[in-house]
Short mmCIF file of C-alpha atoms in Angstrom, two decimals:
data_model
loop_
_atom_site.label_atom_id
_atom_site.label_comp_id
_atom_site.label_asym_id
_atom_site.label_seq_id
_atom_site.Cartn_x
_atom_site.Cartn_y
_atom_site.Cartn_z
CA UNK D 220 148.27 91.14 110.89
CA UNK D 221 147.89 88.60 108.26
CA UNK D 222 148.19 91.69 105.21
CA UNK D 223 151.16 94.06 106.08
CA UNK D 224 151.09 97.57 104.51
CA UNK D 225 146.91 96.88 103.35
CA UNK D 226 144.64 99.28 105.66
CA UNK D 227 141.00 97.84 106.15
CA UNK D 228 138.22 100.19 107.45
CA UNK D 229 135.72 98.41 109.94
CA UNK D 230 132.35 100.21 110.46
CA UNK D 231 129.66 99.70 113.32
CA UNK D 232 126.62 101.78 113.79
CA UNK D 233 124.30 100.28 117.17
CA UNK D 234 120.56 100.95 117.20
CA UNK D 235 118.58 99.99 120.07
CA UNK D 236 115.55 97.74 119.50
CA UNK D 237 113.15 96.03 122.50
CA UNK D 238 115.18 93.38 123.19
CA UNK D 239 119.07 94.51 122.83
CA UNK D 240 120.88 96.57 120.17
CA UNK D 241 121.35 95.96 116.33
CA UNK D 242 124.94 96.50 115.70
CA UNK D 243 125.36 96.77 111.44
CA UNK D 244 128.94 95.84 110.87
CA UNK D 245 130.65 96.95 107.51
CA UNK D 246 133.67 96.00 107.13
CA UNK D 247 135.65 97.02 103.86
CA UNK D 248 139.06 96.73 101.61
CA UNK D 249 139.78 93.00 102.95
CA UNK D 250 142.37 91.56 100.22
CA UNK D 251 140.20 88.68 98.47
CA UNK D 252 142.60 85.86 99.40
CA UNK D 253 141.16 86.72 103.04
CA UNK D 254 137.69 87.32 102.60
CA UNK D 255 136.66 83.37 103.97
CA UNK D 256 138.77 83.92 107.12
CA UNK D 257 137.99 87.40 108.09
CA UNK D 258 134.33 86.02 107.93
CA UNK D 259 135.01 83.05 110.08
CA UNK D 260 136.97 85.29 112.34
CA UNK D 261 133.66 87.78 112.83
CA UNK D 262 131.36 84.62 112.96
CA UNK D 263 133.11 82.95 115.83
CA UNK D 264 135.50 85.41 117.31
CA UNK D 265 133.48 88.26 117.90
CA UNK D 266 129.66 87.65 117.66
CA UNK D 267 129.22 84.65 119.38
CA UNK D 268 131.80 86.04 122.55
CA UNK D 269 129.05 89.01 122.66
CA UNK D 270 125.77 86.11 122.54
CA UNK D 271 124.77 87.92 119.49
CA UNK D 272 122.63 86.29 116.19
CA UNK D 273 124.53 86.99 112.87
CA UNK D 274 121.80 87.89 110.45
CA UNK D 275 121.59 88.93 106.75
CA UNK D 276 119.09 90.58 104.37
CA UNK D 277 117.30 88.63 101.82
CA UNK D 278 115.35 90.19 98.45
CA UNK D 279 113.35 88.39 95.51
CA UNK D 280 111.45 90.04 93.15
CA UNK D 281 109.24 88.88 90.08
CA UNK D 282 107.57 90.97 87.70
CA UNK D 283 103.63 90.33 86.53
CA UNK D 284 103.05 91.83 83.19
CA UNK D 285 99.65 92.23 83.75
CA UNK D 286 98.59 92.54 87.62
CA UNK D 287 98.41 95.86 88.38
CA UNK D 288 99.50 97.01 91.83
CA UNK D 289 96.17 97.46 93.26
CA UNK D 290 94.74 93.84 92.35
CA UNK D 291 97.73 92.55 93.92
CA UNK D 292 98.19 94.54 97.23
CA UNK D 293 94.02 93.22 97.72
CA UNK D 294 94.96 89.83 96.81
CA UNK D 295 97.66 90.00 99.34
CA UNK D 296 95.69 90.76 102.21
CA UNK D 297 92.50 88.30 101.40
CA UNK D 298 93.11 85.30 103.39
CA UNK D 299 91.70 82.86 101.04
CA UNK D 300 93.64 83.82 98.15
CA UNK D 301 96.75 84.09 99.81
CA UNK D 302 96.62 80.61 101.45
CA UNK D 303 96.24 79.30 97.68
CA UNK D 304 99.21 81.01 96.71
CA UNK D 305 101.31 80.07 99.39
CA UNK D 306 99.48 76.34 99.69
CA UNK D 307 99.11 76.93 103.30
CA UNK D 308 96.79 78.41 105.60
CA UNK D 309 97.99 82.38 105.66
CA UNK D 310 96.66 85.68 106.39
CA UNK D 311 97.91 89.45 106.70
CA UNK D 312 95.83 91.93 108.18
CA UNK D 313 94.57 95.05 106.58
CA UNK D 314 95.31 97.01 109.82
CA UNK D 315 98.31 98.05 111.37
CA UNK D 316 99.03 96.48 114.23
CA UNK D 317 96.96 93.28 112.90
CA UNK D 318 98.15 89.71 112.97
CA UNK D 319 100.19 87.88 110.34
CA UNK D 320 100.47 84.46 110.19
CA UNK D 321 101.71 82.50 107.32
CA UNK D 322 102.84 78.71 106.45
CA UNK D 323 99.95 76.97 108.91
CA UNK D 324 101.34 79.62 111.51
CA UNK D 325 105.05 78.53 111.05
CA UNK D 326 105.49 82.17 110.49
CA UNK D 327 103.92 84.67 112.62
CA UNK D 328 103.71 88.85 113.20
CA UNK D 329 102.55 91.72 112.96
CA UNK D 330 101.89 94.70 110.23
CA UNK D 331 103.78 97.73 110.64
CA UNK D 332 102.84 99.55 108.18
CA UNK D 333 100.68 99.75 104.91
CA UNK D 334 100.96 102.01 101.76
CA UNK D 335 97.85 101.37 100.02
CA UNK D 336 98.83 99.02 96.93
CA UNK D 337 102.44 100.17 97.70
CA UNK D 338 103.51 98.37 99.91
CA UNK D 339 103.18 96.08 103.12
CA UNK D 340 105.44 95.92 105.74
CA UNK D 341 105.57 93.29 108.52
CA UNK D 342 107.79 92.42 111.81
CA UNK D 343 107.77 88.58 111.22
CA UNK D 344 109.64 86.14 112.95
CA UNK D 345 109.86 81.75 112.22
CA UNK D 346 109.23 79.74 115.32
CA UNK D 347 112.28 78.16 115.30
CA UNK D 348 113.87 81.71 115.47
CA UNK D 349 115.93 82.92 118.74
CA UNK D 350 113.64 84.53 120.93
CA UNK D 351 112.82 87.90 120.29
CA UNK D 352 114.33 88.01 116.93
CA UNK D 353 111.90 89.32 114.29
CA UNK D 354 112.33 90.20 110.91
CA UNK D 355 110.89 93.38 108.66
CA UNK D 356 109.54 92.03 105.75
CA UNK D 357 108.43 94.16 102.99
CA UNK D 358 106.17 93.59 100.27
CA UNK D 359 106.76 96.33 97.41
CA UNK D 360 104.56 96.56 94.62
CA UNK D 361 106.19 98.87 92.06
CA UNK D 362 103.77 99.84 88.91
CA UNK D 363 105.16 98.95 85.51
CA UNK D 364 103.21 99.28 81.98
CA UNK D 365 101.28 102.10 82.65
CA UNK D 366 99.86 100.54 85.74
CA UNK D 367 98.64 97.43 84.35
CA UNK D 368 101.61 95.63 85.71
CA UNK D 369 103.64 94.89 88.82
CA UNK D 370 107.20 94.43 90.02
CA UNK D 371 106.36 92.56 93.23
CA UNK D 372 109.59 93.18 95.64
CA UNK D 373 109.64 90.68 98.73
CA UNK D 374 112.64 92.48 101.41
CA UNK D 375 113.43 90.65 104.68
CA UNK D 376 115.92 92.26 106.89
CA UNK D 377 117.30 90.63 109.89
CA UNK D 378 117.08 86.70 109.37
CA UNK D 379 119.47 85.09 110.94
CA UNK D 380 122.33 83.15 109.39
CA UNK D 381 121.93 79.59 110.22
CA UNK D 382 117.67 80.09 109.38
CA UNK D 383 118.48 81.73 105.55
CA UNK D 384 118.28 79.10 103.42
CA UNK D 385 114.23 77.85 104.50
CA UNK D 386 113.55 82.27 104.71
CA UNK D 387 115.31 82.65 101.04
CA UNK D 388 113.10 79.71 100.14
CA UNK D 389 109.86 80.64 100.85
CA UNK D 390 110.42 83.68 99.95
CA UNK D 391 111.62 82.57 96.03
CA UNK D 392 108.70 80.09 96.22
CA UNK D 393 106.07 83.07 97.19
CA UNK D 394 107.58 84.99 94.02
CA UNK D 395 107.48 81.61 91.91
CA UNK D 396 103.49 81.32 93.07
CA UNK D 397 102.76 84.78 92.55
CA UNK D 398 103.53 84.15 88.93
CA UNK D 399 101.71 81.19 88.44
CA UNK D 400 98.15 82.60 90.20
CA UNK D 401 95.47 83.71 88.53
CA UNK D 402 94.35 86.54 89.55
CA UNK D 403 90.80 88.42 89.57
CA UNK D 404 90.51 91.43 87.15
CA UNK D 405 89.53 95.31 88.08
#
C-alpha cells in the first residue's frame, strides 16, 4: 500500500521442531525508504500476534596462523583449557549427546554432532532465553597453510532478537581469546 506499482515477494518455509514450528521469513524487493517500517511492521504486527520469538543468525570468525585444526578442535573440548580461554568455568563434551555448559553454566546444551577437528556442533540455549528456545552453534575449524593453521568459524542460528547483543558478544570475545591463547604444540 505504501509503494504503488513496486511488487515485493514475501517467502515462508515452516519446519517443525519439539516445541512449535520455525517459520524462516524472507522477504525481498522492499524500496529502501521502507526497509525500517516494513521491519517494525513484521516485529510487532505479525510475530508477536502469533506469540512467536524473532531470532537472527550470528557468525565470527578469526584466523590462527599457526594452530592447526586438530590442536584446536582438542583444545576445545578439554575443560581446563577452555575455561582459560573463555575466563569462566566451561566444558563441551567429546560425545554426542554430552553436556555443554559454558560461562559458569550461564550457557548450557548439548552436542549434536562432532566432525573430528572439523567441526563441533551444539544445541545451546542462555538461561535467560524463552523456554524451549535453543540455539545450533557451530564451531568450524577450516585448515589454512598447509594444515598448520586454522580459520576458526563460530555460527549460532536461532538467537533471539532482544538476547543478540550479550550472544554476538561472547561470541566476538571467544574469537578475540582464541587469538590471544597459547596453545600446546603436536
Amino acid at each position: 500500500k505504501d509503494w504503488p506499482n513496486h511488487n515485493s515477494l514475501v517467502t515462508m518455509t515452516m519446519e517443525p521442531v519439539e516445541n512449535g514450528t520455525d517459520i524462516h521469513m524472507l522477504h525481498e524487493n522492499i524500496p529502501a525508504a521502507s526497509i525500517k517500517s516494513i521491519s517494525d511492521m513484521w516485529s510487532s504486527d505479525f510475530w508477536e500476534k502469533l506469540d512467536g520469538i524473532l531470532t537472527t543468525n550470528i557468525q565470527t570468525s578469526c584466523i590462527l596462523n599457526s594452530t592447526s585444526p586438530e590442536v584446536l578442535y582438542e583444545t576445545m573440548l578439554d575443560r581446563k583449557a577452555l575455561s582459560q580461554i573463555v575466563g569462566s568455568d566451561s566444558s563441551i563434551s567429546s560425545k554426542v549427546g554430552g553436556a555443554v555448559a559454558m560461562y559458569d553454566k550461564v550457557v548450557k546444551g548439548t552436542v549434536t554432532a562432532l566432525e573430528f577437528n572439523t567441526c563441533i556442533v551444539m544445541s545451546l540455549r542462555y538461561f535467560n532465553w524463552p523456554f524451549g528456545l535453543q540455539a545450533e552453534t557451530r564451531f568450524k575449524f577450516d585448515e589454512i597453510n598447509g594444515g598448520k593453521g586454522t580459520v576458526f568459524t563460530l555460527q549460532q542460528n536461532r538467537v533471539p532478537i532482544n538476547q543478540m547483543d550479550d550472544a554476538a558478544k561472547n561470541c566476538e570475545e571467544l574469537s578475540k581469546q582464541l587469538k590471544k591463547f597459547k596453545f600446546a604444540k603436536k
